[in-house]
Amino acid sequence: MTPLTRGSSNDPFDPEYDSTSEMYPKERHHKINAEQHRRHHKINTEQHRRHHKGITAFVSSNPITPLIQVQDITRSTQNNIEDITSSTQNNIEDIRRSTQNNIEDITRSTQNSIADITGPTQNKHSTRQPLDRD
């Protein structure tokens, strides 16, 4: 097996993952799902870092007072609240974008179906042949 070069990983969990290549570059909703996936893992990585940063005082060899522990818990809780708020906002935006794209896809598909049924006499821009009604 040959070693992967930077950006050649196909594993989205791998930090070397090439986020610029898309499996389905012509299909917009696949791109959005890929972006949602990357954003989700980026946020979770940051949450993990903050979590460990917030609890380092608990595992240090220095004696710590309950006040320092409370401050660490407060900071960690505040970071978690910010992470959840940010993640929720990103999810709402992703759903809104995805819904709009789905509406556009359905509209386009419906217009094409109507053009198939009615033929070019009803849709002067259609290049499709009318259905044989005989």
PDB file of C-alpha atoms in Angstrom:
ATOM      1  CA  MET A   1       0.000   0.000   0.000  1.00  0.00           C
ATOM      2  CA  THR A   2       1.460   3.361  -0.986  1.00  0.00           C
ATOM      3  CA  PRO A   3       1.545   6.137   1.628  1.00  0.00           C
ATOM      4  CA  LEU A   4      -0.944   8.951   1.149  1.00  0.00           C
ATOM      5  CA  THR A   5       0.312  12.416   0.311  1.00  0.00           C
ATOM      6  CA  ARG A   6      -1.052  15.484   2.064  1.00  0.00           C
ATOM      7  CA  GLY A   7      -4.692  15.995   1.178  1.00  0.00           C
ATOM      8  CA  SER A   8      -5.061  12.572  -0.398  1.00  0.00           C
ATOM      9  CA  SER A   9      -6.903  10.886   2.467  1.00  0.00           C
ATOM     10  CA  ASN A  10     -10.447   9.744   1.751  1.00  0.00           C
ATOM     11  CA  ASP A  11     -11.296   9.501   5.452  1.00  0.00           C
ATOM     12  CA  PRO A  12     -13.216  12.609   6.619  1.00  0.00           C
ATOM     13  CA  PHE A  13     -12.032  11.935  10.195  1.00  0.00           C
ATOM     14  CA  ASP A  14      -8.402  12.272   9.063  1.00  0.00           C
ATOM     15  CA  PRO A  15      -6.968  15.816   9.438  1.00  0.00           C
ATOM     16  CA  GLU A  16      -5.277  15.313   6.054  1.00  0.00           C
ATOM     17  CA  TYR A  17      -8.702  14.815   4.414  1.00  0.00           C
ATOM     18  CA  ASP A  18      -8.956  16.826   1.214  1.00  0.00           C
ATOM     19  CA  SER A  19     -12.149  18.784   1.766  1.00  0.00           C
ATOM     20  CA  THR A  20     -11.930  20.394  -1.684  1.00  0.00           C
ATOM     21  CA  SER A  21     -12.690  17.184  -3.548  1.00  0.00           C
ATOM     22  CA  GLU A  22     -16.329  16.166  -3.620  1.00  0.00           C
ATOM     23  CA  MET A  23     -17.720  12.782  -4.519  1.00  0.00           C
ATOM     24  CA  TYR A  24     -20.571  14.410  -6.474  1.00  0.00           C
ATOM     25  CA  PRO A  25     -19.354  17.896  -7.486  1.00  0.00           C
ATOM     26  CA  LYS A  26     -22.298  18.540  -9.817  1.00  0.00           C
ATOM     27  CA  GLU A  27     -24.984  17.737  -7.290  1.00  0.00           C
ATOM     28  CA  ARG A  28     -25.409  20.650  -4.921  1.00  0.00           C
ATOM     29  CA  HIS A  29     -27.087  18.764  -2.083  1.00  0.00           C
ATOM     30  CA  HIS A  30     -24.157  16.342  -1.830  1.00  0.00           C
ATOM     31  CA  LYS A  31     -21.783  19.282  -1.446  1.00  0.00           C
ATOM     32  CA  ILE A  32     -23.924  20.711   1.329  1.00  0.00           C
ATOM     33  CA  ASN A  33     -23.983  17.388   3.142  1.00  0.00           C
ATOM     34  CA  ALA A  34     -20.189  17.154   2.848  1.00  0.00           C
ATOM     35  CA  GLU A  35     -19.861  20.671   4.282  1.00  0.00           C
ATOM     36  CA  GLN A  36     -22.238  19.808   7.127  1.00  0.00           C
ATOM     37  CA  HIS A  37     -20.118  16.734   7.858  1.00  0.00           C
ATOM     38  CA  ARG A  38     -16.881  18.723   7.963  1.00  0.00           C
ATOM     39  CA  ARG A  39     -18.418  21.470  10.119  1.00  0.00           C
ATOM     40  CA  HIS A  40     -19.811  18.884  12.542  1.00  0.00           C
ATOM     41  CA  HIS A  41     -16.404  17.268  13.040  1.00  0.00           C
ATOM     42  CA  LYS A  42     -14.631  20.621  13.318  1.00  0.00           C
ATOM     43  CA  ILE A  43     -17.004  21.713  16.091  1.00  0.00           C
ATOM     44  CA  ASN A  44     -16.689  18.397  17.911  1.00  0.00           C
ATOM     45  CA  THR A  45     -12.887  18.619  17.737  1.00  0.00           C
ATOM     46  CA  GLU A  46     -13.007  22.113  19.240  1.00  0.00           C
ATOM     47  CA  GLN A  47     -15.430  20.937  21.955  1.00  0.00           C
ATOM     48  CA  HIS A  48     -13.017  18.126  22.806  1.00  0.00           C
ATOM     49  CA  ARG A  49     -10.067  20.521  23.069  1.00  0.00           C
ATOM     50  CA  ARG A  50     -12.046  22.894  25.281  1.00  0.00           C
ATOM     51  CA  HIS A  51     -13.202  20.012  27.459  1.00  0.00           C
ATOM     52  CA  HIS A  52      -9.625  18.903  28.149  1.00  0.00           C
ATOM     53  CA  LYS A  53      -8.437  22.488  28.608  1.00  0.00           C
ATOM     54  CA  GLY A  54     -11.174  22.998  31.202  1.00  0.00           C
ATOM     55  CA  ILE A  55     -10.267  19.912  33.252  1.00  0.00           C
ATOM     56  CA  THR A  56      -6.461  20.086  33.242  1.00  0.00           C
ATOM     57  CA  ALA A  57      -6.485  21.639  36.721  1.00  0.00           C
ATOM     58  CA  PHE A  58      -8.243  18.568  38.095  1.00  0.00           C
ATOM     59  CA  VAL A  59      -5.406  16.254  37.045  1.00  0.00           C
ATOM     60  CA  SER A  60      -2.455  18.521  37.864  1.00  0.00           C
ATOM     61  CA  SER A  61      -0.117  17.613  40.724  1.00  0.00           C
ATOM     62  CA  ASN A  62      -0.579  21.005  42.406  1.00  0.00           C
ATOM     63  CA  PRO A  63      -3.068  21.240  45.257  1.00  0.00           C
ATOM     64  CA  ILE A  64      -6.173  23.041  44.081  1.00  0.00           C
ATOM     65  CA  THR A  65      -8.874  24.786  46.029  1.00  0.00           C
ATOM     66  CA  PRO A  66     -12.590  24.209  45.504  1.00  0.00           C
ATOM     67  CA  LEU A  67     -12.808  27.772  44.154  1.00  0.00           C
ATOM     68  CA  ILE A  68     -10.443  26.935  41.272  1.00  0.00           C
ATOM     69  CA  GLN A  69     -12.479  23.802  40.572  1.00  0.00           C
ATOM     70  CA  VAL A  70     -15.683  25.858  40.461  1.00  0.00           C
ATOM     71  CA  GLN A  71     -14.039  28.371  38.105  1.00  0.00           C
ATOM     72  CA  ASP A  72     -12.899  25.546  35.826  1.00  0.00           C
ATOM     73  CA  ILE A  73     -16.366  23.980  35.811  1.00  0.00           C
ATOM     74  CA  THR A  74     -17.942  27.375  35.114  1.00  0.00           C
ATOM     75  CA  ARG A  75     -15.549  28.035  32.216  1.00  0.00           C
ATOM     76  CA  SER A  76     -16.101  24.539  30.810  1.00  0.00           C
ATOM     77  CA  THR A  77     -19.886  24.910  31.116  1.00  0.00           C
ATOM     78  CA  GLN A  78     -19.792  28.304  29.388  1.00  0.00           C
ATOM     79  CA  ASN A  79     -17.688  26.835  26.570  1.00  0.00           C
ATOM     80  CA  ASN A  80     -20.159  23.969  26.198  1.00  0.00           C
ATOM     81  CA  ILE A  81     -23.083  26.406  26.022  1.00  0.00           C
ATOM     82  CA  GLU A  82     -21.266  28.414  23.328  1.00  0.00           C
ATOM     83  CA  ASP A  83     -20.470  25.224  21.399  1.00  0.00           C
ATOM     84  CA  ILE A  84     -24.091  24.039  21.516  1.00  0.00           C
ATOM     85  CA  THR A  85     -25.374  27.475  20.471  1.00  0.00           C
ATOM     86  CA  SER A  86     -22.940  27.651  17.554  1.00  0.00           C
ATOM     87  CA  SER A  87     -23.669  24.081  16.470  1.00  0.00           C
ATOM     88  CA  THR A  88     -27.432  24.667  16.644  1.00  0.00           C
ATOM     89  CA  GLN A  89     -27.156  27.865  14.592  1.00  0.00           C
ATOM     90  CA  ASN A  90     -25.038  26.091  11.971  1.00  0.00           C
ATOM     91  CA  ASN A  91     -27.542  23.236  11.804  1.00  0.00           C
ATOM     92  CA  ILE A  92     -30.425  25.688  11.322  1.00  0.00           C
ATOM     93  CA  GLU A  93     -28.544  27.409   8.487  1.00  0.00           C
ATOM     94  CA  ASP A  94     -27.706  24.050   6.885  1.00  0.00           C
ATOM     95  CA  ILE A  95     -31.342  22.919   7.061  1.00  0.00           C
ATOM     96  CA  ARG A  96     -32.544  26.237   5.609  1.00  0.00           C
ATOM     97  CA  ARG A  97     -30.062  25.996   2.703  1.00  0.00           C
ATOM     98  CA  SER A  98     -30.830  22.337   2.084  1.00  0.00           C
ATOM     99  CA  THR A  99     -34.586  22.989   2.128  1.00  0.00           C
ATOM    100  CA  GLN A 100     -34.221  25.855  -0.355  1.00  0.00           C
ATOM    101  CA  ASN A 101     -32.133  23.668  -2.667  1.00  0.00           C
ATOM    102  CA  ASN A 102     -34.684  20.862  -2.430  1.00  0.00           C
ATOM    103  CA  ILE A 103     -37.481  23.292  -3.316  1.00  0.00           C
ATOM    104  CA  GLU A 104     -35.497  24.473  -6.346  1.00  0.00           C
ATOM    105  CA  ASP A 105     -34.827  20.868  -7.404  1.00  0.00           C
ATOM    106  CA  ILE A 106     -38.517  19.926  -7.066  1.00  0.00           C
ATOM    107  CA  THR A 107     -39.600  23.050  -8.977  1.00  0.00           C
ATOM    108  CA  ARG A 108     -37.180  22.283 -11.797  1.00  0.00           C
ATOM    109  CA  SER A 109     -38.285  18.644 -11.917  1.00  0.00           C
ATOM    110  CA  THR A 110     -41.953  19.656 -11.933  1.00  0.00           C
ATOM    111  CA  GLN A 111     -41.374  22.130 -14.765  1.00  0.00           C
ATOM    112  CA  ASN A 112     -39.611  19.441 -16.780  1.00  0.00           C
ATOM    113  CA  SER A 113     -42.480  17.016 -16.163  1.00  0.00           C
ATOM    114  CA  ILE A 114     -45.012  19.623 -17.271  1.00  0.00           C
ATOM    115  CA  ALA A 115     -42.953  20.258 -20.409  1.00  0.00           C
ATOM    116  CA  ASP A 116     -42.948  16.512 -21.107  1.00  0.00           C
ATOM    117  CA  ILE A 117     -46.734  16.339 -20.814  1.00  0.00           C
ATOM    118  CA  THR A 118     -47.752  19.566 -22.560  1.00  0.00           C
ATOM    119  CA  GLY A 119     -45.085  19.640 -25.221  1.00  0.00           C
ATOM    120  CA  PRO A 120     -43.401  22.644 -26.836  1.00  0.00           C
ATOM    121  CA  THR A 121     -46.685  24.392 -27.710  1.00  0.00           C
ATOM    122  CA  GLN A 122     -47.286  25.223 -24.037  1.00  0.00           C
ATOM    123  CA  ASN A 123     -43.640  25.795 -23.177  1.00  0.00           C
ATOM    124  CA  LYS A 124     -41.940  27.719 -25.989  1.00  0.00           C
ATOM    125  CA  HIS A 125     -38.502  27.147 -24.439  1.00  0.00           C
ATOM    126  CA  SER A 126     -38.849  23.385 -24.342  1.00  0.00           C
ATOM    127  CA  THR A 127     -36.721  21.328 -26.713  1.00  0.00           C
ATOM    128  CA  ARG A 128     -38.640  18.154 -25.944  1.00  0.00           C
ATOM    129  CA  GLN A 129     -41.049  16.533 -28.360  1.00  0.00           C
ATOM    130  CA  PRO A 130     -44.780  16.570 -27.533  1.00  0.00           C
ATOM    131  CA  LEU A 131     -46.401  13.319 -26.494  1.00  0.00           C
ATOM    132  CA  ASP A 132     -48.168  11.419 -29.302  1.00  0.00           C
ATOM    133  CA  ARG A 133     -51.862  11.755 -28.419  1.00  0.00           C
ATOM    134  CA  ASP A 134     -53.269   9.633 -31.303  1.00  0.00           C
TER     135      ASP A 134
END
